GROMACS .gro file of C-alpha atoms in nm:
model
  317
    1MET     CA    1  -1.509   0.065  -3.300
    2PHE     CA    2  -1.282  -0.005  -3.017
    3ARG     CA    3  -1.149   0.331  -3.053
    4PHE     CA    4  -1.473   0.496  -3.034
    5ALA     CA    5  -1.572   0.267  -2.699
    6GLY     CA    6  -1.199   0.389  -2.579
    7PHE     CA    7  -1.273   0.753  -2.625
    8LYS     CA    8  -1.624   0.747  -2.496
    9ASN     CA    9  -1.495   0.566  -2.167
   10TYR     CA   10  -1.201   0.827  -2.158
   11LEU     CA   11  -1.482   1.123  -2.168
   12TRP     CA   12  -1.678   0.947  -1.908
   13ASP     CA   13  -1.411   0.895  -1.685
   14LYS     CA   14  -1.321   1.280  -1.737
   15TRP     CA   15  -1.675   1.365  -1.649
   16VAL     CA   16  -1.719   1.164  -1.345
   17HIS     CA   17  -1.382   1.323  -1.203
   18TRP     CA   18  -1.515   1.655  -1.284
   19LEU     CA   19  -1.832   1.545  -1.099
   20ILE     CA   20  -1.683   1.419  -0.763
   21TYR     CA   21  -1.393   1.665  -0.744
   22GLU     CA   22  -1.437   1.863  -0.422
   23PRO     CA   23  -1.236   2.196  -0.315
   24PRO     CA   24  -1.092   2.234  -0.014
   25ASN     CA   25  -1.300   2.286   0.286
   26TYR     CA   26  -1.224   2.614   0.477
   27LYS     CA   27  -1.536   2.662   0.611
   28THR     CA   28  -1.591   2.584   1.000
   29PRO     CA   29  -1.806   2.292   1.077
   30LEU     CA   30  -2.135   2.397   1.242
   31THR     CA   31  -2.215   2.044   1.358
   32SER     CA   32  -2.035   1.880   1.694
   33PHE     CA   33  -1.893   1.588   1.526
   34GLU     CA   34  -1.797   1.408   1.846
   35ARG     CA   35  -2.140   1.435   1.996
   36LEU     CA   36  -2.309   1.331   1.672
   37ARG     CA   37  -2.083   1.002   1.625
   38TYR     CA   38  -2.157   0.947   2.029
   39GLU     CA   39  -2.586   1.015   1.970
   40LEU     CA   40  -2.607   0.806   1.628
   41ARG     CA   41  -2.841   0.470   1.674
   42PRO     CA   42  -2.842   0.226   1.379
   43GLY     CA   43  -3.089   0.261   1.111
   44ASP     CA   44  -3.019   0.674   1.145
   45VAL     CA   45  -3.032   0.842   0.818
   46LEU     CA   46  -2.788   1.129   0.784
   47LEU     CA   47  -2.758   1.439   0.544
   48VAL     CA   48  -2.486   1.606   0.392
   49GLU     CA   49  -2.436   1.930   0.252
   50GLY     CA   50  -2.148   1.829  -0.010
   51ARG     CA   51  -1.882   2.027  -0.150
   52SER     CA   52  -1.832   1.877  -0.540
   53ASN     CA   53  -1.961   1.985  -0.828
   54VAL     CA   54  -2.241   1.695  -0.846
   55ALA     CA   55  -2.371   1.856  -0.486
   56GLU     CA   56  -2.368   2.191  -0.668
   57ILE     CA   57  -2.598   1.999  -0.956
   58ILE     CA   58  -2.838   1.872  -0.676
   59LYS     CA   59  -2.887   2.148  -0.498
   60SER     CA   60  -3.022   2.299  -0.771
   61ILE     CA   61  -3.220   2.046  -0.876
   62THR     CA   62  -3.369   1.998  -0.510
   63GLN     CA   63  -3.358   2.374  -0.375
   64SER     CA   64  -3.170   2.217  -0.073
   65MET     CA   65  -2.844   2.252   0.106
   66TRP     CA   66  -2.914   1.890   0.167
   67THR     CA   67  -2.695   1.709  -0.127
   68HIS     CA   68  -2.632   1.315   0.002
   69SER     CA   69  -2.743   1.086   0.260
   70PHE     CA   70  -2.660   0.749   0.371
   71PHE     CA   71  -2.728   0.535   0.626
   72TYR     CA   72  -2.559   0.416   0.996
   73ILE     CA   73  -2.534   0.074   1.019
   74GLY     CA   74  -2.368   0.081   1.315
   75ARG     CA   75  -2.104  -0.139   1.472
   76LEU     CA   76  -2.031  -0.470   1.314
   77HIS     CA   77  -2.169  -0.611   1.655
   78ASP     CA   78  -2.483  -0.432   1.590
   79ILE     CA   79  -2.592  -0.609   1.313
   80ASP     CA   80  -2.770  -0.932   1.403
   81ASP     CA   81  -2.708  -1.148   1.111
   82PRO     CA   82  -2.364  -1.332   1.177
   83MET     CA   83  -2.380  -1.369   0.744
   84LEU     CA   84  -2.469  -1.031   0.695
   85ARG     CA   85  -2.121  -0.947   0.916
   86ASP     CA   86  -1.930  -1.143   0.726
   87HIS     CA   87  -2.092  -1.034   0.365
   88ILE     CA   88  -1.955  -0.644   0.490
   89GLN     CA   89  -1.625  -0.812   0.569
   90LYS     CA   90  -1.613  -0.862   0.194
   91TYR     CA   91  -1.624  -0.528   0.090
   92ARG     CA   92  -1.409  -0.377   0.390
   93HIS     CA   93  -1.194  -0.490   0.640
   94CYS     CA   94  -1.383  -0.331   0.975
   95MET     CA   95  -1.225  -0.294   1.325
   96PRO     CA   96  -1.495  -0.392   1.583
   97GLU     CA   97  -1.531  -0.087   1.729
   98GLU     CA   98  -1.579   0.110   1.379
   99GLN     CA   99  -1.863   0.310   1.321
  100LEU     CA  100  -1.982   0.211   0.961
  101ILE     CA  101  -2.188   0.351   0.717
  102ILE     CA  102  -2.387   0.244   0.398
  103GLU     CA  103  -2.386   0.513   0.120
  104ALA     CA  104  -2.388   0.518  -0.269
  105ILE     CA  105  -2.137   0.713  -0.439
  106LEU     CA  106  -2.087   0.831  -0.796
  107GLY     CA  107  -1.785   0.602  -0.963
  108LYS     CA  108  -1.777   0.361  -0.658
  109GLY     CA  109  -2.183   0.264  -0.647
  110ILE     CA  110  -2.251   0.140  -0.296
  111ILE     CA  111  -1.997   0.115  -0.057
  112VAL     CA  112  -1.950   0.090   0.337
  113THR     CA  113  -1.692   0.291   0.485
  114SER     CA  114  -1.655   0.471   0.848
  115ILE     CA  115  -1.872   0.780   0.956
  116GLU     CA  116  -1.495   0.904   1.011
  117ASP     CA  117  -1.459   1.002   0.622
  118TYR     CA  118  -1.721   1.271   0.712
  119ALA     CA  119  -1.533   1.454   0.999
  120GLY     CA  120  -1.564   1.833   0.910
  121GLU     CA  121  -1.867   1.839   0.740
  122HIS     CA  122  -2.199   1.953   0.805
  123LEU     CA  123  -2.444   1.674   0.888
  124ARG     CA  124  -2.775   1.614   1.064
  125ILE     CA  125  -2.963   1.308   1.179
  126CYS     CA  126  -3.292   1.260   1.089
  127ARG     CA  127  -3.414   0.933   1.301
  128PRO     CA  128  -3.724   0.742   1.185
  129ARG     CA  129  -3.956   0.816   1.462
  130GLY     CA  130  -4.081   0.496   1.636
  131ILE     CA  131  -3.927   0.202   1.436
  132THR     CA  132  -3.890  -0.094   1.583
  133ARG     CA  133  -3.554  -0.266   1.645
  134ALA     CA  134  -3.646  -0.524   1.445
  135ASP     CA  135  -3.818  -0.351   1.168
  136SER     CA  136  -3.450  -0.131   1.208
  137GLN     CA  137  -3.259  -0.462   1.163
  138LYS     CA  138  -3.454  -0.519   0.850
  139VAL     CA  139  -3.351  -0.183   0.674
  140ILE     CA  140  -2.992  -0.207   0.774
  141ASN     CA  141  -2.985  -0.586   0.622
  142TYR     CA  142  -3.157  -0.472   0.281
  143ALA     CA  143  -2.873  -0.203   0.241
  144ILE     CA  144  -2.623  -0.428   0.331
  145ASN     CA  145  -2.762  -0.687   0.013
  146GLU     CA  146  -2.712  -0.360  -0.180
  147LEU     CA  147  -2.350  -0.372  -0.132
  148GLY     CA  148  -2.147  -0.363  -0.456
  149LYS     CA  149  -2.446  -0.182  -0.678
  150ASP     CA  150  -2.351   0.090  -0.932
  151TYR     CA  151  -2.444   0.461  -0.896
  152ASN     CA  152  -2.693   0.531  -1.156
  153VAL     CA  153  -2.620   0.862  -1.315
  154ARG     CA  154  -2.881   0.832  -1.553
  155GLN     CA  155  -3.149   0.905  -1.290
  156ILE     CA  156  -2.993   1.209  -1.137
  157MET     CA  157  -3.020   1.385  -1.505
  158ASP     CA  158  -3.381   1.252  -1.558
  159LEU     CA  159  -3.453   1.384  -1.201
  160ALA     CA  160  -3.290   1.731  -1.323
  161ARG     CA  161  -3.553   1.713  -1.649
  162PHE     CA  162  -3.840   1.595  -1.383
  163MET     CA  163  -3.787   1.897  -1.133
  164PHE     CA  164  -3.717   2.166  -1.448
  165PRO     CA  165  -4.018   2.145  -1.704
  166TYR     CA  166  -3.847   2.465  -1.919
  167TRP     CA  167  -3.622   2.191  -2.078
  168PHE     CA  168  -3.686   2.130  -2.407
  169LEU     CA  169  -3.766   1.727  -2.401
  170PRO     CA  170  -4.082   1.634  -2.212
  171ARG     CA  171  -3.983   1.543  -1.852
  172ARG     CA  172  -4.149   1.213  -1.885
  173TRP     CA  173  -4.037   1.125  -2.249
  174ARG     CA  174  -3.753   0.799  -2.210
  175SER     CA  175  -3.707   0.875  -1.863
  176SER     CA  176  -3.566   0.599  -1.625
  177LEU     CA  177  -3.802   0.794  -1.332
  178PHE     CA  178  -4.130   0.610  -1.422
  179GLU     CA  179  -4.009   0.292  -1.616
  180HIS     CA  180  -4.046  -0.063  -1.467
  181ASN     CA  181  -3.772  -0.340  -1.461
  182ALA     CA  182  -3.862  -0.690  -1.350
  183GLY     CA  183  -3.658  -0.818  -1.130
  184ARG     CA  184  -3.411  -0.592  -0.917
  185PRO     CA  185  -3.242  -0.291  -1.043
  186THR     CA  186  -2.812  -0.289  -1.078
  187LYS     CA  187  -2.814   0.084  -1.064
  188THR     CA  188  -2.972   0.339  -0.776
  189VAL     CA  189  -2.883   0.615  -0.616
  190CYS     CA  190  -2.829   0.718  -0.245
  191SER     CA  191  -3.164   0.821  -0.145
  192THR     CA  192  -3.391   0.589  -0.384
  193MET     CA  193  -3.226   0.295  -0.218
  194MET     CA  194  -3.313   0.427   0.162
  195ALA     CA  195  -3.646   0.483   0.038
  196GLU     CA  196  -3.660   0.114  -0.071
  197ALA     CA  197  -3.476  -0.015   0.216
  198PHE     CA  198  -3.804   0.180   0.444
  199ALA     CA  199  -4.049   0.065   0.210
  200LYS     CA  200  -3.942  -0.275   0.321
  201VAL     CA  201  -4.110  -0.246   0.621
  202ARG     CA  202  -4.373  -0.013   0.519
  203PHE     CA  203  -4.246   0.314   0.725
  204PRO     CA  204  -4.322   0.635   0.527
  205ILE     CA  205  -4.094   0.911   0.439
  206ILE     CA  206  -4.324   1.123   0.251
  207PRO     CA  207  -4.622   0.932   0.149
  208VAL     CA  208  -4.923   1.028  -0.087
  209LEU     CA  209  -5.210   1.061   0.119
  210HIS     CA  210  -5.602   0.888  -0.049
  211GLN     CA  211  -5.912   0.900   0.063
  212ASP     CA  212  -6.158   0.578  -0.020
  213GLU     CA  213  -6.513   0.568  -0.086
  214THR     CA  214  -6.581   0.531   0.265
  215GLY     CA  215  -6.378   0.872   0.396
  216ASN     CA  216  -6.058   0.697   0.530
  217LEU     CA  217  -5.744   0.816   0.467
  218LYS     CA  218  -5.530   0.549   0.288
  219LEU     CA  219  -5.151   0.599   0.257
  220ILE     CA  220  -4.971   0.540  -0.100
  221ARG     CA  221  -4.615   0.483  -0.130
  222GLY     CA  222  -4.429   0.758  -0.355
  223ASN     CA  223  -4.178   0.700  -0.616
  224SER     CA  224  -3.876   0.602  -0.486
  225LYS     CA  225  -3.681   0.718  -0.784
  226LEU     CA  226  -3.787   1.077  -0.733
  227MET     CA  227  -3.707   1.072  -0.371
  228THR     CA  228  -3.404   1.308  -0.266
  229PRO     CA  229  -3.206   1.381   0.052
  230ARG     CA  230  -3.393   1.685   0.146
  231ASP     CA  231  -3.746   1.417   0.187
  232PHE     CA  232  -3.596   1.298   0.498
  233ASP     CA  233  -3.497   1.676   0.636
  234HIS     CA  234  -3.910   1.756   0.513
  235SER     CA  235  -4.058   1.414   0.639
  236PRO     CA  236  -4.314   1.462   0.943
  237TYR     CA  237  -4.204   1.080   1.002
  238PHE     CA  238  -3.837   1.130   1.055
  239ASP     CA  239  -3.693   1.311   1.382
  240VAL     CA  240  -3.458   1.618   1.311
  241ILE     CA  241  -3.160   1.567   1.585
  242LYS     CA  242  -2.909   1.890   1.558
  243TYR     CA  243  -2.598   1.905   1.759
  244PRO     CA  244  -2.441   2.272   1.698
  245ILE     CA  245  -2.057   2.247   1.750
  246LEU     CA  246  -2.201   2.560   2.029
  247ASP     CA  247  -2.425   2.434   2.231
  248PHE     CA  248  -2.602   2.679   2.476
  249ASP     CA  249  -2.771   2.386   2.659
  250GLU     CA  250  -2.469   2.193   2.733
  251LEU     CA  251  -2.157   2.470   2.715
  252GLY     CA  252  -2.320   2.801   2.901
  253VAL     CA  253  -2.142   3.019   2.672
  254TYR     CA  254  -2.300   3.312   2.846
  255ARG     CA  255  -2.142   3.184   3.183
  256ASN     CA  256  -1.796   3.221   3.068
  257LEU     CA  257  -1.799   3.574   2.981
  258PRO     CA  258  -1.496   3.760   3.153
  259TRP     CA  259  -1.754   3.904   3.415
  260ASP     CA  260  -1.571   4.097   3.711
  261GLN     CA  261  -1.766   3.985   4.021
  262THR     CA  262  -1.605   4.225   4.264
  263SER     CA  263  -1.595   4.535   4.066
  264VAL     CA  264  -1.829   4.807   4.004
  265HIS     CA  265  -1.826   5.074   3.811
  266CYS     CA  266  -1.852   5.458   3.925
  267ASN     CA  267  -1.872   5.766   3.695
  268ASP     CA  268  -1.687   5.976   3.989
  269ILE     CA  269  -1.647   5.931   4.369
  270GLY     CA  270  -1.957   5.849   4.531
  271ASP     CA  271  -2.136   5.824   4.202
  272CYS     CA  272  -2.177   5.438   4.141
  273PHE     CA  273  -2.436   5.226   4.079
  274TYR     CA  274  -2.456   4.917   4.205
  275SER     CA  275  -2.735   4.616   4.141
  276HIS     CA  276  -2.722   4.444   4.435
  277PRO     CA  277  -2.709   4.667   4.749
  278GLU     CA  278  -2.657   4.380   5.001
  279GLU     CA  279  -2.243   4.342   4.873
  280VAL     CA  280  -2.195   4.690   4.927
  281GLU     CA  281  -2.045   4.652   5.290
  282ASN     CA  282  -1.793   4.447   5.151
  283LEU     CA  283  -1.654   4.715   4.877
  284ILE     CA  284  -1.411   4.951   4.877
  285PRO     CA  285  -1.315   5.234   4.646
  286ILE     CA  286  -0.975   5.194   4.448
  287LYS     CA  287  -0.920   5.538   4.191
  288SER     CA  288  -0.818   5.519   3.860
  289ALA     CA  289  -0.722   5.728   3.562
  290ASP     CA  290  -1.083   5.723   3.430
  291THR     CA  291  -1.317   5.577   3.671
  292LEU     CA  292  -1.337   5.441   4.001
  293HIS     CA  293  -1.358   5.029   4.100
  294HIS     CA  294  -1.459   4.903   4.391
  295GLN     CA  295  -1.271   4.579   4.475
  296ALA     CA  296  -1.422   4.302   4.752
  297THR     CA  297  -1.237   4.336   5.078
  298GLU     CA  298  -1.256   4.129   5.411
  299SER     CA  299  -1.270   4.436   5.634
  300PRO     CA  300  -1.596   4.699   5.553
  301PRO     CA  301  -1.519   4.990   5.389
  302ASP     CA  302  -1.451   5.353   5.575
  303ALA     CA  303  -1.746   5.581   5.627
  304ASP     CA  304  -1.611   5.831   5.422
  305ASP     CA  305  -1.552   5.579   5.144
  306LYS     CA  306  -1.928   5.426   5.162
  307VAL     CA  307  -2.078   5.332   4.836
  308GLU     CA  308  -2.428   5.413   4.801
  309PRO     CA  309  -2.652   5.119   4.688
  310ALA     CA  310  -2.894   5.098   4.400
  311GLY     CA  311  -2.798   5.391   4.225
  312ARG     CA  312  -2.816   5.631   4.498
  313LYS     CA  313  -2.561   5.955   4.419
  314GLN     CA  314  -2.345   6.088   4.746
  315SER     CA  315  -2.266   6.406   4.698
  316GLU     CA  316  -1.991   6.578   4.845
  317GLN     CA  317  -2.089   6.876   5.135
   0.00000   0.00000   0.00000
């Protein structure tokens, strides 16, 4: 009996190790991590495009590139409750300026760690629109109290069975997705934990709309066990915030192209086009092997070498 249990644990450990294995990341990050880290607010949800084997499974299940989600809770001084700050220190010795996140990881459970762990990854911020600071603190408090729980692998498998109706077993038969357990569950996954946290303050993610007898629309809370990272991306109640690594709005990349401000291309001597006629007086012709370039000078050009403005051709007599 003990040998069977030991062999079962051995197989489980090997399977978990295979699921969480991540190949090296050779892709150039699409997100400016420094800008994203600077703009984060406590209570933000971050989405990750994972690279592990379990991430590939989640991509197939959800048909989405986003495979993982986690809470940004800020720095220690951003948490109002001193008892919760002490509770975090039991799980991680945090530096005062360290930016902290709470996430559910296969093989580790719900942990608190640093946002630095995701430097170089493809990330996206989903910010709950209009949430009050008090409710944001309640959401964070819920996540902090979840620290230490195990990761629910069975829920991922049941979610796969639910979303693939052609599987042999019925989607709801012996499924943990529709079980009601008395008390607080001891296992969870990342998106379910966050859905439960927002439900505590009645903040919607993807609610079910219902029309009552009087014609008024009512929101009904959905099953948090069916929540996936893509739901935060699709939710109309979350603002999607992106900080690409090359941002035209800030870098003005096109302005950094190596334009020559002092020259003009000519097909031949006297056969030039210059789009700014008012600057012609400041140009003189200089011969080259193939073309003629006019470079700016302080003195006006000679009359014989004058460049005709705006595409006019000067023919030799």
